[in-house]
PDB file of C-alpha atoms in Angstrom:
ATOM      1  CA  MET A  80     -10.702 -15.990  36.339  1.00 44.00           C
ATOM      2  CA  SER A  81      -7.970 -14.711  38.595  1.00 52.00           C
ATOM      3  CA  VAL A  82      -6.919 -11.085  38.772  1.00 52.00           C
ATOM      4  CA  ALA A  83      -3.775 -12.084  36.858  1.00 60.00           C
ATOM      5  CA  ASP A  84      -6.016 -13.142  33.963  1.00 79.00           C
ATOM      6  CA  ASP A  85      -7.895  -9.832  33.879  1.00 93.00           C
ATOM      7  CA  PRO A  86      -6.969  -8.002  30.644  1.00 97.00           C
ATOM      8  CA  ALA A  87      -7.580  -4.622  32.305  1.00 96.00           C
ATOM      9  CA  ALA A  88      -4.697  -5.353  34.693  1.00 96.00           C
ATOM     10  CA  LYS A  89      -2.269  -5.454  31.736  1.00 97.00           C
ATOM     11  CA  ILE A  90      -3.179  -1.941  30.537  1.00 98.00           C
ATOM     12  CA  ARG A  91      -0.646   0.417  32.074  1.00 98.00           C
ATOM     13  CA  GLY A  92       0.216   4.097  32.117  1.00 98.00           C
ATOM     14  CA  TRP A  93       3.738   5.158  31.192  1.00 98.00           C
ATOM     15  CA  ASP A  94       5.138   5.306  34.737  1.00 98.00           C
ATOM     16  CA  GLU A  95       3.455   2.076  35.781  1.00 98.00           C
ATOM     17  CA  ALA A  96       4.816   0.395  32.637  1.00 98.00           C
ATOM     18  CA  ARG A  97       8.315   1.631  33.420  1.00 98.00           C
ATOM     19  CA  ARG A  98       8.147   0.208  36.972  1.00 98.00           C
ATOM     20  CA  TRP A  99       6.803  -3.083  35.539  1.00 97.00           C
ATOM     21  CA  ARG A 100       9.617  -3.176  32.986  1.00 97.00           C
ATOM     22  CA  GLU A 101      12.315  -2.412  35.566  1.00 96.00           C
ATOM     23  CA  ALA A 102      11.044  -5.227  37.804  1.00 96.00           C
ATOM     24  CA  LEU A 103      11.356  -7.817  35.040  1.00 95.00           C
ATOM     25  CA  SER A 104      14.344 -10.010  34.387  1.00 92.00           C
ATOM     26  CA  GLY A 105      14.931 -11.220  30.871  1.00 96.00           C
ATOM     27  CA  ARG A 106      14.405  -9.625  27.496  1.00 98.00           C
ATOM     28  CA  VAL A 107      11.552  -7.150  27.095  1.00 98.00           C
ATOM     29  CA  VAL A 108      10.159  -6.857  23.581  1.00 98.00           C
ATOM     30  CA  PHE A 109       8.348  -3.744  22.327  1.00 98.00           C
ATOM     31  CA  THR A 110       6.043  -3.388  19.351  1.00 98.00           C
ATOM     32  CA  ASN A 111       3.461  -0.794  18.483  1.00 97.00           C
ATOM     33  CA  GLY A 112       0.537  -0.040  16.230  1.00 95.00           C
ATOM     34  CA  VAL A 113      -3.094   0.890  15.856  1.00 95.00           C
ATOM     35  CA  PHE A 114      -4.560  -2.656  16.056  1.00 94.00           C
ATOM     36  CA  ASP A 115      -7.957  -1.326  14.998  1.00 89.00           C
ATOM     37  CA  LEU A 116      -9.611  -4.495  13.711  1.00 85.00           C
ATOM     38  CA  VAL A 117      -7.396  -7.314  14.939  1.00 89.00           C
ATOM     39  CA  HIS A 118      -6.776  -9.888  12.199  1.00 85.00           C
ATOM     40  CA  PRO A 119      -4.498 -12.929  11.671  1.00 88.00           C
ATOM     41  CA  GLY A 120      -1.656 -10.697  10.459  1.00 87.00           C
ATOM     42  CA  HIS A 121      -1.691  -8.835  13.775  1.00 89.00           C
ATOM     43  CA  VAL A 122      -1.667 -12.138  15.662  1.00 94.00           C
ATOM     44  CA  ASP A 123       1.309 -13.371  13.624  1.00 93.00           C
ATOM     45  CA  VAL A 124       3.324 -10.191  14.328  1.00 94.00           C
ATOM     46  CA  LEU A 125       2.459 -10.327  18.040  1.00 97.00           C
ATOM     47  CA  LEU A 126       3.422 -14.006  18.274  1.00 97.00           C
ATOM     48  CA  GLY A 127       6.639 -13.356  16.376  1.00 97.00           C
ATOM     49  CA  ALA A 128       7.406 -10.418  18.648  1.00 98.00           C
ATOM     50  CA  ARG A 129       6.776 -12.405  21.828  1.00 98.00           C
ATOM     51  CA  ARG A 130       9.115 -15.145  20.607  1.00 97.00           C
ATOM     52  CA  GLN A 131      11.953 -12.587  20.616  1.00 98.00           C
ATOM     53  CA  GLY A 132      12.033 -12.300  24.400  1.00 98.00           C
ATOM     54  CA  ASP A 133      10.524 -12.954  27.800  1.00 98.00           C
ATOM     55  CA  ALA A 134       7.808 -10.277  27.924  1.00 98.00           C
ATOM     56  CA  LEU A 135       5.953  -8.266  25.284  1.00 98.00           C
ATOM     57  CA  VAL A 136       4.771  -4.697  25.690  1.00 98.00           C
ATOM     58  CA  VAL A 137       2.471  -3.335  22.989  1.00 98.00           C
ATOM     59  CA  ALA A 138       2.384   0.424  22.536  1.00 98.00           C
ATOM     60  CA  LEU A 139      -1.036   1.389  21.208  1.00 98.00           C
ATOM     61  CA  ASN A 140      -1.820   4.570  19.297  1.00 97.00           C
ATOM     62  CA  SER A 141      -4.455   6.626  21.110  1.00 98.00           C
ATOM     63  CA  ASP A 142      -7.652   7.574  19.279  1.00 98.00           C
ATOM     64  CA  VAL A 143      -6.336  11.104  18.760  1.00 97.00           C
ATOM     65  CA  SER A 144      -3.109   9.903  17.154  1.00 97.00           C
ATOM     66  CA  VAL A 145      -4.980   7.408  14.946  1.00 96.00           C
ATOM     67  CA  LYS A 146      -7.216  10.183  13.613  1.00 96.00           C
ATOM     68  CA  ARG A 147      -4.133  12.283  12.785  1.00 96.00           C
ATOM     69  CA  LEU A 148      -2.407   9.365  11.067  1.00 92.00           C
ATOM     70  CA  LYS A 149      -5.297   7.522   9.397  1.00 89.00           C
ATOM     71  CA  GLY A 150      -8.026  10.140   8.951  1.00 91.00           C
ATOM     72  CA  ALA A 151     -11.278  11.214  10.573  1.00 92.00           C
ATOM     73  CA  GLU A 152     -13.060   7.869  10.068  1.00 87.00           C
ATOM     74  CA  ARG A 153     -10.500   5.913  12.069  1.00 88.00           C
ATOM     75  CA  PRO A 154     -10.175   4.272  14.446  1.00 94.00           C
ATOM     76  CA  ILE A 155     -13.177   1.981  14.118  1.00 89.00           C
ATOM     77  CA  ARG A 156     -12.744   0.734  17.710  1.00 93.00           C
ATOM     78  CA  THR A 157     -11.971   3.052  20.628  1.00 97.00           C
ATOM     79  CA  GLU A 158      -8.589   2.995  22.335  1.00 98.00           C
ATOM     80  CA  ALA A 159     -10.180   1.366  25.393  1.00 98.00           C
ATOM     81  CA  GLU A 160     -11.668  -1.420  23.245  1.00 97.00           C
ATOM     82  CA  ARG A 161      -8.441  -1.936  21.297  1.00 97.00           C
ATOM     83  CA  ALA A 162      -6.325  -1.991  24.475  1.00 98.00           C
ATOM     84  CA  TYR A 163      -8.646  -4.496  26.150  1.00 98.00           C
ATOM     85  CA  VAL A 164      -8.596  -6.883  23.175  1.00 97.00           C
ATOM     86  CA  LEU A 165      -4.793  -6.742  22.955  1.00 98.00           C
ATOM     87  CA  ALA A 166      -4.411  -7.219  26.712  1.00 98.00           C
ATOM     88  CA  ALA A 167      -6.616 -10.326  26.542  1.00 97.00           C
ATOM     89  CA  MET A 168      -4.113 -12.037  24.240  1.00 97.00           C
ATOM     90  CA  GLY A 169      -1.861 -14.492  26.023  1.00 96.00           C
ATOM     91  CA  MET A 170       1.301 -13.372  24.226  1.00 97.00           C
ATOM     92  CA  VAL A 171       0.835  -9.749  25.372  1.00 98.00           C
ATOM     93  CA  ASP A 172       2.171  -8.849  28.814  1.00 97.00           C
ATOM     94  CA  ALA A 173       1.435  -5.117  28.855  1.00 98.00           C
ATOM     95  CA  VAL A 174      -0.397  -2.506  26.757  1.00 98.00           C
ATOM     96  CA  VAL A 175       0.539   1.179  26.940  1.00 98.00           C
ATOM     97  CA  LEU A 176      -1.250   3.976  25.091  1.00 98.00           C
ATOM     98  CA  PHE A 177       0.651   6.803  23.425  1.00 98.00           C
ATOM     99  CA  GLU A 178      -0.690  10.034  21.928  1.00 98.00           C
ATOM    100  CA  GLN A 179       2.301  11.033  19.826  1.00 97.00           C
ATOM    101  CA  ASP A 180       2.524  10.254  16.098  1.00 94.00           C
ATOM    102  CA  THR A 181       5.373   7.829  16.791  1.00 97.00           C
ATOM    103  CA  PRO A 182       6.288   5.739  19.841  1.00 98.00           C
ATOM    104  CA  LEU A 183       9.834   7.152  20.066  1.00 98.00           C
ATOM    105  CA  GLU A 184       9.324   8.832  23.455  1.00 98.00           C
ATOM    106  CA  LEU A 185       7.795   5.649  24.878  1.00 98.00           C
ATOM    107  CA  VAL A 186      10.613   3.492  23.464  1.00 98.00           C
ATOM    108  CA  ARG A 187      13.110   5.771  25.206  1.00 98.00           C
ATOM    109  CA  HIS A 188      11.001   5.737  28.396  1.00 98.00           C
ATOM    110  CA  LEU A 189      10.768   1.928  28.599  1.00 98.00           C
ATOM    111  CA  ARG A 190      14.152   1.006  27.066  1.00 98.00           C
ATOM    112  CA  PRO A 191      13.156  -2.385  25.626  1.00 98.00           C
ATOM    113  CA  ASP A 192      15.743  -5.010  24.724  1.00 98.00           C
ATOM    114  CA  VAL A 193      14.105  -5.783  21.378  1.00 98.00           C
ATOM    115  CA  LEU A 194      12.040  -3.606  19.041  1.00 98.00           C
ATOM    116  CA  VAL A 195       9.752  -5.415  16.591  1.00 98.00           C
ATOM    117  CA  LYS A 196       7.656  -4.276  13.618  1.00 95.00           C
ATOM    118  CA  GLY A 197       5.851  -6.043  10.799  1.00 90.00           C
ATOM    119  CA  GLY A 198       7.347  -6.596   7.356  1.00 83.00           C
ATOM    120  CA  ASP A 199       6.120  -3.320   5.890  1.00 85.00           C
ATOM    121  CA  TYR A 200       9.057  -1.799   7.825  1.00 89.00           C
ATOM    122  CA  THR A 201      12.815  -2.251   7.659  1.00 94.00           C
ATOM    123  CA  VAL A 202      15.225  -1.774  10.544  1.00 96.00           C
ATOM    124  CA  ASP A 203      16.136   1.563   8.940  1.00 96.00           C
ATOM    125  CA  THR A 204      12.506   2.774   8.952  1.00 95.00           C
ATOM    126  CA  MET A 205      11.626   1.518  12.454  1.00 96.00           C
ATOM    127  CA  VAL A 206      11.170   4.445  14.839  1.00 97.00           C
ATOM    128  CA  GLY A 207      13.410   3.867  17.846  1.00 98.00           C
ATOM    129  CA  ALA A 208      15.537   1.120  16.278  1.00 98.00           C
ATOM    130  CA  ALA A 209      18.723   3.193  16.377  1.00 98.00           C
ATOM    131  CA  ASP A 210      18.156   3.931  20.074  1.00 98.00           C
ATOM    132  CA  VAL A 211      17.507   0.284  20.989  1.00 98.00           C
ATOM    133  CA  ILE A 212      20.537  -0.902  19.013  1.00 98.00           C
ATOM    134  CA  GLU A 213      22.681   1.830  20.589  1.00 98.00           C
ATOM    135  CA  TRP A 214      21.928   0.582  24.120  1.00 98.00           C
ATOM    136  CA  GLY A 215      22.732  -3.009  23.114  1.00 98.00           C
ATOM    137  CA  GLY A 216      19.331  -4.272  22.001  1.00 98.00           C
ATOM    138  CA  ALA A 217      18.047  -5.564  18.696  1.00 98.00           C
ATOM    139  CA  ALA A 218      15.537  -4.556  16.035  1.00 98.00           C
ATOM    140  CA  VAL A 219      13.590  -7.330  14.316  1.00 97.00           C
ATOM    141  CA  VAL A 220      11.191  -7.323  11.356  1.00 96.00           C
ATOM    142  CA  ILE A 221       8.466 -10.015  11.320  1.00 93.00           C
ATOM    143  CA  PRO A 222       7.245 -10.949   7.813  1.00 89.00           C
ATOM    144  CA  LEU A 223       3.697  -9.843   7.026  1.00 81.00           C
ATOM    145  CA  THR A 224       0.937 -12.388   6.573  1.00 68.00           C
ATOM    146  CA  PRO A 225      -0.199 -12.118   2.931  1.00 60.00           C
ATOM    147  CA  GLY A 226      -3.679 -10.751   2.312  1.00 60.00           C
ATOM    148  CA  GLN A 227      -4.167  -9.316   5.805  1.00 56.00           C
ATOM    149  CA  SER A 228      -4.738  -5.620   6.481  1.00 62.00           C
ATOM    150  CA  THR A 229      -7.224  -3.546   8.433  1.00 59.00           C
ATOM    151  CA  THR A 230      -7.713  -1.253   5.438  1.00 60.00           C
ATOM    152  CA  SER A 231      -8.739  -4.189   3.216  1.00 62.00           C
ATOM    153  CA  ILE A 232     -11.178  -5.405   5.886  1.00 56.00           C
ATOM    154  CA  ILE A 233     -12.752  -1.931   6.097  1.00 56.00           C
ATOM    155  CA  HIS A 234     -13.064  -1.752   2.295  1.00 59.00           C
ATOM    156  CA  ARG A 235     -14.750  -5.175   2.201  1.00 61.00           C
ATOM    157  CA  LEU A 236     -17.161  -4.188   4.987  1.00 58.00           C
ATOM    158  CA  ARG A 237     -18.040  -0.887   3.298  1.00 65.00           C
ATOM    159  CA  GLY A 238     -18.584  -2.678  -0.008  1.00 70.00           C
ATOM    160  CA  ALA A 239     -20.904  -5.192   1.653  1.00 60.00           C
ATOM    161  CA  ALA A 240     -22.829  -2.360   3.345  1.00 55.00           C
ATOM    162  CA  HIS A 241     -23.464  -0.708  -0.030  1.00 55.00           C
ATOM    163  CA  ALA A 242     -24.442  -3.932  -1.835  1.00 52.00           C
TER     164      ALA A 242
END
């Protein structure tokens, strides 16, 4: 494996990600989420996002922000584990952690050309969509894969543990 194939090399801090983004030519796509237990629905959104441009940056909720948003029992996997798994995916070019409840500051920091979310959002409910559209970019919603959610996986696992 070359250094270029090392998932850890794709995990970037905010300033490093901005320098990476500024050095790129072509359309940079941005999506975000918790990505706690990666499932086929996540893969479909990431593939759909990557198809919207030339490079994909995934903004990943930190452990602290996940606990605020999802409750004390989440995340299941640590931010380091989640970032590493995402960075190992071929369609992902960069992973950046954020501690805020929304990625708005990071969207404004990186100024992507395309903002993507899964089908449980609309362009009107996508944080940062108005900003991206205002500077000439696009906001895209990728349809959800039916029957896929981290919450349903957790419920199934907990049910199996109690059986």
